[in-house]
Amino acid sequence: MSWLGFTSPLAAWLFLLTIPLVIFYFLKLRRPRVEVPSLALWRRVLNDQRVNSPFQKFKRNLLLLFQLLLLFCLILAAMQPFRPAGAERARFIPVLIDCSASMAARASAGGATRLEEAKDQVRRLIDNLVADQRLCLIAVHSSGRRLTEFTNNKRLLHAALDELEIQQVPSRLEDGLRIAEALARANPVEEAILITDGNVPDRIDFELPFKINYQKLDPGGSNIGITDFNARRNDTGWDVFARLEGAKDAKSLVEVELLQDGESVSRQTASIEGGNAERLVFQIPADAATQLELRIRPDGFDALESDNVAWLSLPLLRSLMVFCPASLASVRHALEVLPDLELYPRDGKEPAEVDLKFNDQPLETGPGSRVTVHFGVIPADLQTLVTMETGLAEVIDWVRTSPMLRHVQLFDVQIADKPANQNGATDREFELAGYEVLVQSRTGPLVLEKRGEGGLDEYFLFHPDRSTLPYRVGFPILISNLRELAQQQSGLTEARSAPTGALPPLALSPDTEYRIVGPNGRTDVARSDGSGLLSGAAAPVIGQYQILAGGAAKATVGVSLLSPTETSLATIPRLQFPEVAVAAASSGVKNDQPLWPYLAAAALAFLLIEWWYFQRPPQGMTA
């Protein structure tokens, strides 16, 4: 291991400046010849001649010594020496900084957050950069974001670090590591530094192309938070459920307050001890659509504030709207006996949007819907994979865990339409096309499911009139399951608080531009698609988001942290990758230590000493 390195070794040529400096001391001016009336001064003259000889030139000449030392310090500083951190010196260093929700935790009241401590470590890295080293800062939360390119511009690095803020989302390292991997393809990256509180997934699906220096910060203090907030429909309204959890060392009484449309409707006290969970239940009437806000206030120190509030939107309860054409008489007959349901078309009326639609036409007909059931229709993008032939099909298996097929027996169903896979198509090819095979025959799929942002599509490739399915006990059960599935998709049976990260899909006007105003004042613009679905809008901060169009509010959506892992502030001692485990480092980041500031300070000190020595009064005289 080298004990000293130089960033600019060519500056050693400046040592040649010592030659003219020494020559100046050899070329002293001759004294003028003066006649004196006494021989007492001859001894002084002889001594001066000996001092001026080449070998006696530097004897007791402190001024020359100070000037040489001053020059040597300046030249060494220009060579930019440093003390290497290791045998292999890193020149390109990606620094991944965790800024997920748990990094806002504090170890004590008024103490620094985990992110502030991480920033202090990174600032030391930046300040100790030598000239040929480059840092790249990468923010890591539920995704990754590159803050800077590889650079040694300390002003730019400090500015990017100062702008880094907490993102109130759970931590996920893969995206940040992939950014570092992409940078490593263009630069020789040997090691990446990860600075985190350790509240990350214990298993990371990423193949490491470089070493990881896992810098684990001290964990935060005791914490209690809301980890679940949902509601389920009952006969008169909603049963609202909340779950409170704490860290392992949490022990506190918690005041819980529920607000409905800004008005307090319930207050109670809960006790959290030893990391146990507490489940709370509230009763809310269903007179109209309403917004709920849940707040908790621990009576002691609480390390994390972002998990102390949650929001939940409850829609107005109404009947399920179902569209079923008259050609599907067996389906309409099963629907007519189900409660709390409006069946269309009726009296010549056909709404533009429904919750559940049955269709047996090859083209998209009828109103839009959240759940659509197609009978005797093969999707256009699957017609090269499967066709229907005349023949008897036998069901050999089905996905019994599917919500649509719960308690439905299909072994005894006879089907006169026989599917035939084309070109040896397999289930894998259907999955790649976005479909899940729910019911399988010996020759191909009989029922497929496709989920999308706009809703759910169920494809029965055979027509029910060409099967014995309508005459089986499982048929009304199947229709009832579809009704429950549509109620869930429409939010008529249950509602859940949306987690941070992105707003849930919203059904609004089609092809319309909306302005989204967040709780921190940030404004984004998004556009709904042709079906009126607005999705993918970012929501990184807890609170309520206003959806505006034309200056008018169209919807209000609240998002909450709701993450048991972030609330627990639990840390892991090692990161588990597919082929290797990386333990947390036992010491801080070791980086090259630049020495030129010390040399520059020494040069200044020698300059001051020389000035003092030259200006001091001669011996025997008073200043």
Coordinates of C-alpha atoms in Angstrom, one line a residue:
M1 CA 0.0 0.0 0.0
S2 CA 1.4 3.4 -1.0
W3 CA 1.6 5.9 1.9
L4 CA 1.4 9.0 -0.3
G5 CA 0.2 9.8 -3.8
F6 CA 0.2 12.9 -6.0
T7 CA -2.5 14.1 -8.3
S8 CA -0.2 16.5 -10.3
P9 CA 3.3 15.0 -10.0
L10 CA 4.5 17.1 -13.0
A11 CA 4.5 20.1 -10.7
A12 CA 7.7 18.7 -9.2
W13 CA 9.5 20.6 -12.0
L14 CA 8.9 23.7 -9.9
F15 CA 11.7 22.4 -7.5
L16 CA 14.1 23.9 -10.1
L17 CA 13.2 27.3 -8.7
T18 CA 15.5 26.5 -5.8
I19 CA 18.5 27.1 -8.1
P20 CA 17.9 30.8 -8.7
L21 CA 17.0 31.3 -5.0
V22 CA 20.3 29.9 -3.9
I23 CA 22.2 31.8 -6.6
F24 CA 20.8 35.1 -5.2
Y25 CA 22.5 34.3 -2.0
F26 CA 25.9 33.7 -3.7
L27 CA 25.7 37.0 -5.6
K28 CA 25.8 39.4 -2.7
L29 CA 26.9 43.0 -3.5
R30 CA 30.6 44.0 -2.7
R31 CA 30.9 46.4 0.1
P32 CA 32.5 49.8 -0.8
R33 CA 36.3 50.4 0.0
V34 CA 36.6 52.8 2.9
E35 CA 39.8 53.9 4.7
V36 CA 39.6 53.8 8.5
P37 CA 42.0 55.2 11.1
S38 CA 42.0 52.0 13.2
L39 CA 42.9 48.3 12.7
A40 CA 40.1 47.1 15.1
L41 CA 37.7 46.4 12.3
W42 CA 40.0 44.0 10.3
R43 CA 38.9 41.0 12.3
R44 CA 35.3 41.7 11.3
V45 CA 36.3 41.9 7.6
L46 CA 38.1 38.6 7.7
N47 CA 35.1 36.9 9.3
D48 CA 32.9 38.3 6.5
Q49 CA 35.2 36.8 3.9
R50 CA 34.9 33.4 5.4
V51 CA 31.1 33.6 5.6
N52 CA 31.0 34.5 1.9
S53 CA 32.9 31.3 0.9
P54 CA 30.6 28.7 -1.0
F55 CA 30.8 26.2 1.8
Q56 CA 30.0 28.6 4.6
K57 CA 27.3 30.4 2.8
F58 CA 24.3 28.8 4.6
K59 CA 25.8 28.7 8.0
R60 CA 23.5 30.4 10.5
N61 CA 21.4 31.9 7.5
L62 CA 17.9 31.4 8.8
L63 CA 16.3 33.6 6.1
L64 CA 17.5 31.3 3.3
L65 CA 16.2 28.3 5.3
F66 CA 12.8 29.8 5.8
Q67 CA 12.5 30.8 2.1
L68 CA 13.5 27.3 1.0
L69 CA 10.9 25.7 3.3
L70 CA 8.3 28.2 2.0
L71 CA 9.1 27.3 -1.6
F72 CA 9.1 23.5 -0.9
C73 CA 5.7 23.7 0.8
L74 CA 4.2 25.7 -2.1
I75 CA 5.6 23.2 -4.7
L76 CA 4.4 20.2 -2.8
A77 CA 0.9 21.8 -2.5
A78 CA 0.9 22.3 -6.3
M79 CA 1.6 18.6 -6.7
Q80 CA -1.6 18.0 -4.7
P81 CA -0.5 15.1 -2.5
F82 CA -3.0 12.8 -0.8
R83 CA -3.0 9.9 1.5
P84 CA -4.7 6.9 -0.3
A85 CA -7.6 5.2 1.3
G86 CA -6.5 1.7 0.0
A87 CA -4.3 -0.1 -2.4
E88 CA -6.9 0.2 -5.2
R89 CA -7.9 3.8 -5.5
A90 CA -11.4 4.6 -6.8
R91 CA -11.7 7.3 -9.4
F92 CA -15.4 7.0 -10.2
I93 CA -17.6 6.6 -7.2
P94 CA -21.5 6.3 -7.4
V95 CA -23.0 7.4 -4.0
L96 CA -26.6 6.1 -3.5
I97 CA -28.5 8.0 -0.8
D98 CA -31.6 6.5 0.7
C99 CA -34.3 9.2 1.0
S100 CA -37.4 7.0 1.7
A101 CA -39.9 7.8 4.4
S102 CA -37.9 6.1 7.3
M103 CA -35.0 8.4 6.6
A104 CA -37.0 11.2 8.2
A105 CA -36.9 9.4 11.6
R106 CA -35.0 11.0 14.5
A107 CA -33.2 9.2 17.3
S108 CA -34.4 11.8 19.9
A109 CA -36.6 14.9 20.1
G110 CA -35.0 17.7 18.2
G111 CA -32.3 15.4 16.9
A112 CA -31.1 15.1 13.3
T113 CA -33.0 13.0 10.8
R114 CA -31.4 10.0 9.2
L115 CA -31.2 12.0 5.9
E116 CA -29.4 14.9 7.6
E117 CA -26.8 12.4 9.0
A118 CA -26.4 10.9 5.5
K119 CA -25.9 14.3 4.0
D120 CA -23.1 15.0 6.5
Q121 CA -21.3 11.9 5.4
V122 CA -21.6 12.8 1.8
R123 CA -20.4 16.3 2.4
R124 CA -17.2 14.9 3.9
L125 CA -16.8 12.8 0.8
I126 CA -17.2 15.8 -1.4
D127 CA -14.9 18.0 0.6
N128 CA -12.1 15.3 0.5
L129 CA -12.3 14.8 -3.3
V130 CA -9.0 15.0 -5.0
A131 CA -8.6 16.4 -8.5
D132 CA -8.9 13.2 -10.5
Q133 CA -11.8 11.7 -8.5
R134 CA -15.4 11.9 -9.6
L135 CA -18.6 11.5 -7.6
C136 CA -22.1 10.7 -8.9
L137 CA -25.0 11.3 -6.5
I138 CA -28.1 9.0 -6.8
A139 CA -31.3 9.4 -4.8
V140 CA -33.0 6.1 -3.8
H141 CA -36.6 5.7 -2.6
S142 CA -39.3 3.7 -4.3
S143 CA -37.4 4.3 -7.5
G144 CA -34.0 5.9 -8.4
R145 CA -33.1 9.4 -9.6
R146 CA -29.6 10.6 -10.7
L147 CA -28.8 13.9 -9.1
T148 CA -25.5 14.6 -10.9
E149 CA -23.2 13.2 -13.5
F150 CA -19.8 12.0 -12.5
T151 CA -18.1 15.2 -11.5
N152 CA -15.5 16.7 -9.1
N153 CA -17.3 20.1 -9.1
K154 CA -17.8 20.5 -5.4
R155 CA -20.1 23.4 -5.7
L156 CA -22.4 21.4 -8.1
L157 CA -22.3 18.4 -5.8
H158 CA -23.1 20.4 -2.7
A159 CA -26.0 22.1 -4.4
A160 CA -27.5 18.8 -5.6
L161 CA -27.1 17.4 -2.1
D162 CA -28.7 20.4 -0.4
E163 CA -31.8 20.0 -2.7
L164 CA -32.3 16.3 -1.8
E165 CA -35.5 15.8 0.2
I166 CA -37.4 13.0 1.9
Q167 CA -39.8 11.1 -0.3
Q168 CA -42.6 9.7 1.8
V169 CA -42.6 6.3 0.1
P170 CA -41.2 2.8 1.0
S171 CA -37.6 2.1 0.1
R172 CA -36.7 0.0 -3.0
L173 CA -33.0 -0.2 -4.0
E174 CA -33.2 -2.0 -7.4
D175 CA -33.8 1.1 -9.5
G176 CA -31.0 3.1 -7.9
L177 CA -28.6 0.2 -8.4
R178 CA -29.6 -0.1 -12.0
I179 CA -28.7 3.5 -12.5
A180 CA -25.3 2.9 -11.0
E181 CA -25.0 -0.2 -13.3
A182 CA -25.7 1.9 -16.4
L183 CA -23.1 4.4 -15.3
A184 CA -20.6 1.6 -14.8
R185 CA -20.9 0.7 -18.5
A186 CA -19.3 4.0 -19.5
N187 CA -16.9 4.5 -16.5
P188 CA -14.6 2.2 -14.6
V189 CA -16.8 1.8 -11.4
E190 CA -15.2 -0.6 -8.9
E191 CA -17.3 0.2 -5.9
A192 CA -20.6 2.0 -5.1
I193 CA -21.4 3.5 -1.7
L194 CA -24.9 3.0 -0.3
I195 CA -25.8 5.2 2.7
T196 CA -29.1 4.2 4.3
D197 CA -30.7 3.5 7.7
G198 CA -31.0 -0.2 6.8
N199 CA -34.8 -0.1 6.5
V200 CA -34.7 -1.7 3.1
P201 CA -36.0 -5.1 1.7
D202 CA -33.8 -7.9 3.0
R203 CA -33.7 -9.5 -0.5
I204 CA -32.7 -7.5 -3.6
D205 CA -33.3 -8.8 -7.1
F206 CA -30.1 -7.4 -8.7
E207 CA -26.9 -8.9 -10.0
L208 CA -24.0 -6.9 -8.6
P209 CA -21.5 -5.8 -11.3
F210 CA -19.4 -4.0 -8.6
K211 CA -18.7 -4.0 -4.9
I212 CA -21.2 -2.3 -2.5
N213 CA -20.0 -0.3 0.5
Y214 CA -23.1 -0.6 2.8
Q215 CA -22.9 2.3 5.2
K216 CA -25.7 1.7 7.7
L217 CA -26.8 4.7 9.8
D218 CA -27.9 4.4 13.4
P219 CA -31.6 3.6 13.6
G220 CA -34.3 6.1 14.7
G221 CA -36.0 6.0 18.0
S222 CA -39.4 4.6 19.1
N223 CA -42.2 5.0 16.6
I224 CA -45.9 4.4 16.2
G225 CA -47.9 4.8 13.0
I226 CA -51.0 3.9 11.0
T227 CA -50.3 1.0 8.7
D228 CA -53.8 0.2 7.3
F229 CA -57.0 2.2 6.8
N230 CA -59.9 0.7 4.9
A231 CA -63.7 0.3 4.9
R232 CA -66.2 -2.4 4.1
R233 CA -69.9 -1.9 3.2
N234 CA -72.6 -3.0 5.7
D235 CA -76.4 -2.8 5.7
T236 CA -76.5 0.8 6.8
G237 CA -73.2 2.3 5.7
W238 CA -69.5 1.5 6.2
D239 CA -67.4 -0.4 8.8
V240 CA -64.1 1.5 8.9
F241 CA -61.0 -0.3 10.1
A242 CA -57.7 1.1 11.1
R243 CA -54.5 -0.7 12.2
L244 CA -51.9 0.9 14.4
E245 CA -48.4 -0.6 14.8
G246 CA -45.2 0.4 16.5
A247 CA -41.5 -0.4 16.5
K248 CA -40.3 -3.2 18.8
D249 CA -39.4 -0.8 21.6
A250 CA -42.6 1.2 21.3
K251 CA -44.6 1.6 24.4
S252 CA -47.1 4.4 24.5
L253 CA -50.7 5.5 24.8
V254 CA -52.0 7.0 21.6
E255 CA -54.9 9.4 21.1
V256 CA -56.9 8.5 18.0
E257 CA -59.1 11.0 16.3
L258 CA -61.4 10.4 13.2
L259 CA -62.6 13.3 11.2
Q260 CA -65.3 13.2 8.6
D261 CA -65.2 16.0 6.0
G262 CA -63.1 18.0 8.5
E263 CA -65.4 17.5 11.5
S264 CA -64.3 15.3 14.4
V265 CA -66.6 12.3 14.8
S266 CA -64.7 10.0 17.2
R267 CA -62.0 10.2 19.8
Q268 CA -60.5 7.3 21.7
T269 CA -57.3 6.1 23.2
A270 CA -55.2 3.0 22.2
S271 CA -52.3 1.4 23.9
I272 CA -49.3 0.2 21.8
E273 CA -46.6 -1.9 23.5
G274 CA -43.7 -4.0 22.3
G275 CA -44.4 -3.7 18.6
N276 CA -47.9 -5.2 18.9
A277 CA -50.7 -4.0 16.6
E278 CA -54.0 -2.4 17.6
R279 CA -57.1 -2.7 15.4
L280 CA -59.8 0.0 15.6
V281 CA -63.3 -0.1 14.2
F282 CA -65.6 2.9 13.4
Q283 CA -69.2 3.1 12.1
I284 CA -69.9 5.6 9.3
P285 CA -73.3 6.1 7.8
A286 CA -73.7 6.1 4.0
D287 CA -75.7 9.3 3.5
A288 CA -73.3 10.7 0.9
A289 CA -69.8 10.5 -0.5
T290 CA -67.4 11.5 2.3
Q291 CA -63.7 12.0 3.1
L292 CA -62.3 10.5 6.3
E293 CA -59.1 11.6 8.0
L294 CA -57.5 9.6 10.8
R295 CA -54.9 11.2 13.1
I296 CA -52.9 9.7 16.0
R297 CA -50.9 11.5 18.7
P298 CA -48.6 9.4 20.8
D299 CA -48.1 10.7 24.3
G300 CA -44.3 10.3 24.2
F301 CA -41.5 10.8 21.7
D302 CA -42.4 9.6 18.2
A303 CA -39.5 9.2 15.7
L304 CA -41.5 9.5 12.5
E305 CA -44.4 12.0 11.8
S306 CA -45.4 11.0 8.3
D307 CA -47.2 7.8 9.4
N308 CA -49.4 9.6 12.0
V309 CA -52.2 10.6 9.5
A310 CA -54.2 8.8 6.8
W311 CA -57.0 9.6 4.4
L312 CA -59.8 7.5 3.0
S313 CA -62.5 8.4 0.4
L314 CA -65.9 6.7 0.8
P315 CA -68.2 6.8 -2.3
L316 CA -71.9 7.2 -2.2
L317 CA -73.5 3.8 -1.9
R318 CA -75.7 2.9 -4.9
S319 CA -76.9 -0.1 -6.8
L320 CA -74.6 -1.9 -9.2
M321 CA -75.3 -0.9 -12.8
V322 CA -75.2 -4.0 -15.1
F323 CA -75.7 -4.2 -18.9
C324 CA -76.7 -7.5 -20.5
P325 CA -78.2 -7.7 -24.0
A326 CA -81.4 -9.6 -24.6
S327 CA -79.5 -12.2 -26.6
L328 CA -78.0 -13.5 -23.4
A329 CA -81.3 -14.6 -21.9
S330 CA -79.8 -17.2 -19.5
V331 CA -77.4 -14.5 -18.0
R332 CA -80.3 -11.9 -17.6
H333 CA -82.4 -14.6 -15.9
A334 CA -79.6 -15.2 -13.3
L335 CA -79.1 -11.4 -12.8
E336 CA -82.7 -10.6 -12.2
V337 CA -82.8 -12.5 -8.9
L338 CA -79.7 -10.8 -7.5
P339 CA -80.4 -7.9 -5.0
D340 CA -79.1 -4.3 -5.2
L341 CA -78.7 -4.3 -8.9
E342 CA -80.0 -2.2 -11.9
L343 CA -80.2 -4.2 -15.1
Y344 CA -80.0 -2.5 -18.5
P345 CA -81.2 -2.1 -21.2
R346 CA -84.6 -1.5 -19.9
D347 CA -87.4 0.7 -21.1
G348 CA -85.2 1.6 -24.1
K349 CA -82.6 3.2 -21.8
E350 CA -78.9 2.4 -22.1
P351 CA -76.4 4.4 -19.9
A352 CA -73.1 5.5 -21.2
E353 CA -71.2 3.9 -18.3
V354 CA -72.0 0.8 -16.2
D355 CA -70.1 -1.2 -13.6
L356 CA -70.6 -4.7 -15.2
K357 CA -71.3 -5.5 -18.8
F358 CA -72.0 -8.8 -20.6
N359 CA -71.3 -9.0 -24.3
D360 CA -71.6 -11.7 -27.0
Q361 CA -70.7 -9.5 -30.0
P362 CA -67.4 -9.7 -31.8
L363 CA -67.0 -5.9 -31.8
E364 CA -67.0 -3.6 -28.8
T365 CA -70.6 -2.6 -28.4
G366 CA -72.7 -1.2 -25.6
P367 CA -71.7 1.2 -22.8
G368 CA -68.3 1.4 -21.2
S369 CA -67.7 -0.6 -18.1
R370 CA -65.2 -1.5 -15.4
V371 CA -65.7 -5.2 -15.7
T372 CA -66.7 -6.7 -19.1
V373 CA -67.6 -10.4 -19.7
H374 CA -67.2 -11.5 -23.3
F375 CA -69.0 -14.7 -24.5
G376 CA -68.0 -16.5 -27.7
V377 CA -65.4 -13.8 -28.5
I378 CA -61.7 -14.3 -29.2
P379 CA -59.7 -11.1 -28.7
A380 CA -58.1 -9.7 -31.9
D381 CA -54.6 -10.0 -30.5
L382 CA -55.1 -13.8 -29.8
Q383 CA -56.6 -14.9 -33.1
T384 CA -53.2 -16.1 -34.2
L385 CA -52.8 -18.2 -31.1
V386 CA -56.2 -19.9 -30.8
T387 CA -59.3 -20.7 -32.8
M388 CA -62.6 -22.3 -32.0
E389 CA -63.7 -25.4 -33.9
T390 CA -66.9 -27.5 -33.8
G391 CA -66.4 -30.4 -31.4
L392 CA -66.8 -31.4 -27.8
A393 CA -64.5 -29.7 -25.3
E394 CA -63.6 -31.2 -21.9
V395 CA -62.6 -29.0 -18.9
I396 CA -59.4 -30.5 -17.4
D397 CA -58.5 -27.8 -14.9
W398 CA -59.3 -24.3 -13.7
V399 CA -57.9 -21.6 -11.3
R400 CA -60.0 -22.3 -8.2
T401 CA -58.6 -19.2 -6.4
S402 CA -59.9 -16.9 -9.1
P403 CA -62.6 -14.6 -7.6
M404 CA -64.8 -15.3 -10.6
L405 CA -64.6 -19.1 -10.2
R406 CA -64.9 -19.5 -6.4
H407 CA -67.2 -22.4 -5.6
V408 CA -67.9 -23.1 -9.3
Q409 CA -67.7 -26.8 -10.4
L410 CA -66.8 -27.2 -14.1
F411 CA -65.8 -30.9 -14.4
D412 CA -69.3 -31.9 -15.5
V413 CA -69.8 -29.1 -18.0
Q414 CA -70.2 -30.1 -21.7
I415 CA -69.1 -27.5 -24.3
A416 CA -69.8 -27.8 -28.0
D417 CA -67.1 -25.3 -29.0
K418 CA -63.6 -26.8 -29.0
P419 CA -60.5 -24.5 -28.7
A420 CA -57.5 -25.3 -30.8
N421 CA -54.1 -23.7 -30.2
Q422 CA -52.3 -22.5 -33.3
N423 CA -48.6 -23.2 -34.1
G424 CA -48.1 -25.0 -30.8
A425 CA -49.0 -21.9 -28.7
T426 CA -48.5 -22.4 -24.9
D427 CA -49.8 -20.7 -21.8
R428 CA -46.6 -18.7 -21.7
E429 CA -47.4 -17.0 -25.0
F430 CA -50.9 -16.1 -23.7
E431 CA -49.2 -14.6 -20.6
L432 CA -46.8 -12.6 -22.7
A433 CA -49.9 -11.1 -24.5
G434 CA -51.3 -10.0 -21.1
Y435 CA -53.8 -12.8 -20.5
E436 CA -54.2 -15.4 -17.7
V437 CA -55.7 -18.7 -18.6
L438 CA -58.4 -19.5 -16.0
V439 CA -60.0 -22.5 -17.5
Q440 CA -58.1 -25.1 -19.6
S441 CA -59.3 -27.9 -21.9
R442 CA -57.2 -30.6 -23.5
T443 CA -56.7 -28.7 -26.7
G444 CA -56.6 -25.0 -25.5
P445 CA -57.9 -22.4 -23.2
L446 CA -61.6 -21.9 -22.6
V447 CA -61.6 -18.8 -20.3
L448 CA -59.1 -16.0 -20.2
E449 CA -58.7 -12.9 -18.0
K450 CA -57.0 -9.6 -18.9
R451 CA -56.4 -6.9 -16.3
G452 CA -55.7 -3.3 -17.3
E453 CA -55.7 0.1 -15.8
G454 CA -59.1 0.7 -17.3
G455 CA -60.7 -2.3 -15.8
L456 CA -61.1 -6.1 -16.1
D457 CA -62.0 -8.3 -19.1
E458 CA -63.2 -11.9 -18.8
Y459 CA -63.2 -13.9 -22.1
F460 CA -65.3 -17.0 -22.4
L461 CA -64.1 -18.3 -25.7
F462 CA -67.3 -20.4 -26.0
H463 CA -70.9 -19.2 -25.9
P464 CA -72.9 -20.4 -22.9
D465 CA -75.9 -21.3 -25.2
R466 CA -73.6 -24.0 -26.7
S467 CA -72.8 -25.6 -23.4
T468 CA -74.5 -27.1 -20.4
L469 CA -73.1 -24.4 -18.1
P470 CA -76.5 -22.4 -17.7
Y471 CA -78.1 -25.6 -16.4
R472 CA -75.5 -26.3 -13.7
V473 CA -75.7 -25.1 -10.1
G474 CA -72.4 -23.3 -10.6
F475 CA -73.9 -20.9 -13.2
P476 CA -75.8 -18.6 -10.8
I477 CA -72.8 -18.8 -8.4
L478 CA -70.6 -17.6 -11.3
I479 CA -72.9 -14.7 -12.1
S480 CA -73.0 -13.7 -8.4
N481 CA -69.2 -13.8 -8.2
L482 CA -69.0 -11.5 -11.2
R483 CA -71.4 -9.1 -9.5
E484 CA -69.1 -9.1 -6.4
L485 CA -66.1 -8.6 -8.6
A486 CA -67.7 -5.6 -10.3
Q487 CA -68.7 -4.1 -6.9
Q488 CA -65.1 -4.3 -5.8
Q489 CA -63.8 -2.8 -8.9
S490 CA -66.3 0.0 -8.6
G491 CA -65.6 0.6 -4.9
L492 CA -69.1 -0.3 -3.8
T493 CA -68.2 -3.0 -1.3
E494 CA -64.9 -1.8 0.1
A495 CA -62.6 1.2 0.0
R496 CA -58.9 1.5 0.8
S497 CA -56.7 4.4 1.6
A498 CA -54.3 5.0 -1.3
P499 CA -50.6 4.6 -0.5
T500 CA -48.1 7.3 -1.6
G501 CA -46.2 6.9 -4.8
A502 CA -49.0 7.4 -7.4
L503 CA -52.6 8.4 -7.3
P504 CA -55.1 5.6 -7.9
P505 CA -56.8 5.5 -11.3
L506 CA -59.6 7.9 -11.5
A507 CA -62.7 7.8 -13.8
L508 CA -63.1 11.3 -15.3
S509 CA -64.0 12.9 -18.6
P510 CA -62.3 11.4 -21.6
D511 CA -59.4 13.2 -23.4
T512 CA -59.3 16.0 -20.8
E513 CA -56.3 17.8 -19.3
Y514 CA -56.3 18.0 -15.5
R515 CA -54.2 20.0 -13.1
I516 CA -53.2 18.1 -10.0
V517 CA -52.3 20.2 -6.9
G518 CA -50.5 18.4 -4.2
P519 CA -50.5 19.1 -0.4
N520 CA -47.0 20.7 -0.7
G521 CA -48.3 23.2 -3.4
R522 CA -46.6 21.3 -6.3
T523 CA -48.7 21.3 -9.4
D524 CA -48.6 18.6 -12.2
V525 CA -50.6 18.3 -15.4
A526 CA -52.0 15.0 -16.6
R527 CA -54.5 14.0 -19.3
S528 CA -57.1 11.3 -19.2
D529 CA -57.3 8.7 -21.9
G530 CA -60.1 8.0 -24.4
S531 CA -62.1 6.1 -21.8
G532 CA -61.8 8.9 -19.2
L533 CA -59.2 7.1 -17.1
L534 CA -56.6 9.3 -15.4
S535 CA -53.7 7.2 -14.0
G536 CA -50.0 7.3 -13.2
A537 CA -50.0 10.8 -11.6
A538 CA -47.2 11.1 -9.1
A539 CA -48.1 11.4 -5.4
P540 CA -44.8 11.3 -3.4
V541 CA -46.1 13.3 -0.4
I542 CA -48.8 12.3 2.1
G543 CA -51.9 14.5 2.0
Q544 CA -54.8 15.4 -0.2
Y545 CA -54.5 16.1 -3.9
Q546 CA -57.0 18.3 -5.8
I547 CA -57.9 17.3 -9.3
L548 CA -58.9 20.5 -11.2
A549 CA -60.2 21.1 -14.7
G550 CA -61.2 24.6 -15.9
G551 CA -60.6 26.0 -12.5
A552 CA -63.2 23.7 -10.9
A553 CA -62.4 20.8 -8.5
K554 CA -63.4 17.5 -10.0
A555 CA -62.0 15.1 -7.4
T556 CA -60.1 15.0 -4.1
V557 CA -57.8 12.1 -3.3
G558 CA -55.9 11.5 -0.1
V559 CA -52.7 9.4 0.0
S560 CA -51.0 8.0 3.1
L561 CA -47.8 6.2 3.9
L562 CA -49.4 3.0 5.2
S563 CA -46.2 0.9 5.3
P564 CA -45.5 -1.5 8.1
T565 CA -41.9 -1.7 7.2
E566 CA -41.3 2.0 7.2
T567 CA -43.3 2.4 10.5
S568 CA -41.3 -0.3 12.2
L569 CA -38.0 1.4 11.4
A570 CA -36.5 -2.1 11.4
T571 CA -33.0 -2.4 10.0
I572 CA -31.2 -5.3 8.4
P573 CA -27.5 -6.1 9.1
R574 CA -26.8 -7.4 5.6
L575 CA -28.1 -7.0 2.1
Q576 CA -29.0 -10.3 0.4
F577 CA -28.4 -10.3 -3.4
P578 CA -29.0 -13.4 -5.6
E579 CA -25.4 -14.6 -5.3
V580 CA -23.8 -12.7 -2.5
A581 CA -24.6 -11.1 0.9
V582 CA -23.2 -7.7 1.7
A583 CA -22.8 -6.9 5.4
A584 CA -22.9 -3.4 6.8
A585 CA -19.5 -1.7 7.0
S586 CA -18.0 -1.6 10.5
S587 CA -16.4 1.8 9.9
G588 CA -17.2 5.0 7.9
V589 CA -16.3 5.6 4.3
K590 CA -12.5 5.6 3.8
N591 CA -11.6 8.1 1.0
D592 CA -8.4 9.7 -0.1
Q593 CA -7.2 12.4 2.2
P594 CA -5.9 15.5 0.4
L595 CA -2.8 17.1 2.1
W596 CA -2.3 20.3 0.1
P597 CA -4.4 22.4 2.5
Y598 CA -1.9 21.5 5.3
L599 CA 1.1 22.3 3.1
A600 CA -0.4 25.7 2.1
A601 CA -1.0 26.5 5.8
A602 CA 2.6 25.5 6.5
A603 CA 3.8 27.8 3.7
L604 CA 1.9 30.7 5.3
A605 CA 3.4 29.9 8.6
F606 CA 7.0 30.0 7.2
L607 CA 6.2 33.3 5.4
L608 CA 5.1 34.9 8.7
I609 CA 8.1 33.6 10.6
E610 CA 10.5 34.9 7.9
W611 CA 8.8 38.3 8.0
W612 CA 9.1 38.4 11.7
Y613 CA 12.8 37.4 11.6
F614 CA 13.7 39.9 9.0
Q615 CA 11.8 42.7 10.7
R616 CA 13.1 42.0 14.3
P617 CA 15.4 44.6 15.8
P618 CA 19.1 43.9 15.9
Q619 CA 20.5 42.5 19.1
G620 CA 21.4 45.1 21.6
M621 CA 18.9 47.6 20.2
T622 CA 15.4 48.4 21.3
A623 CA 12.6 48.1 18.8

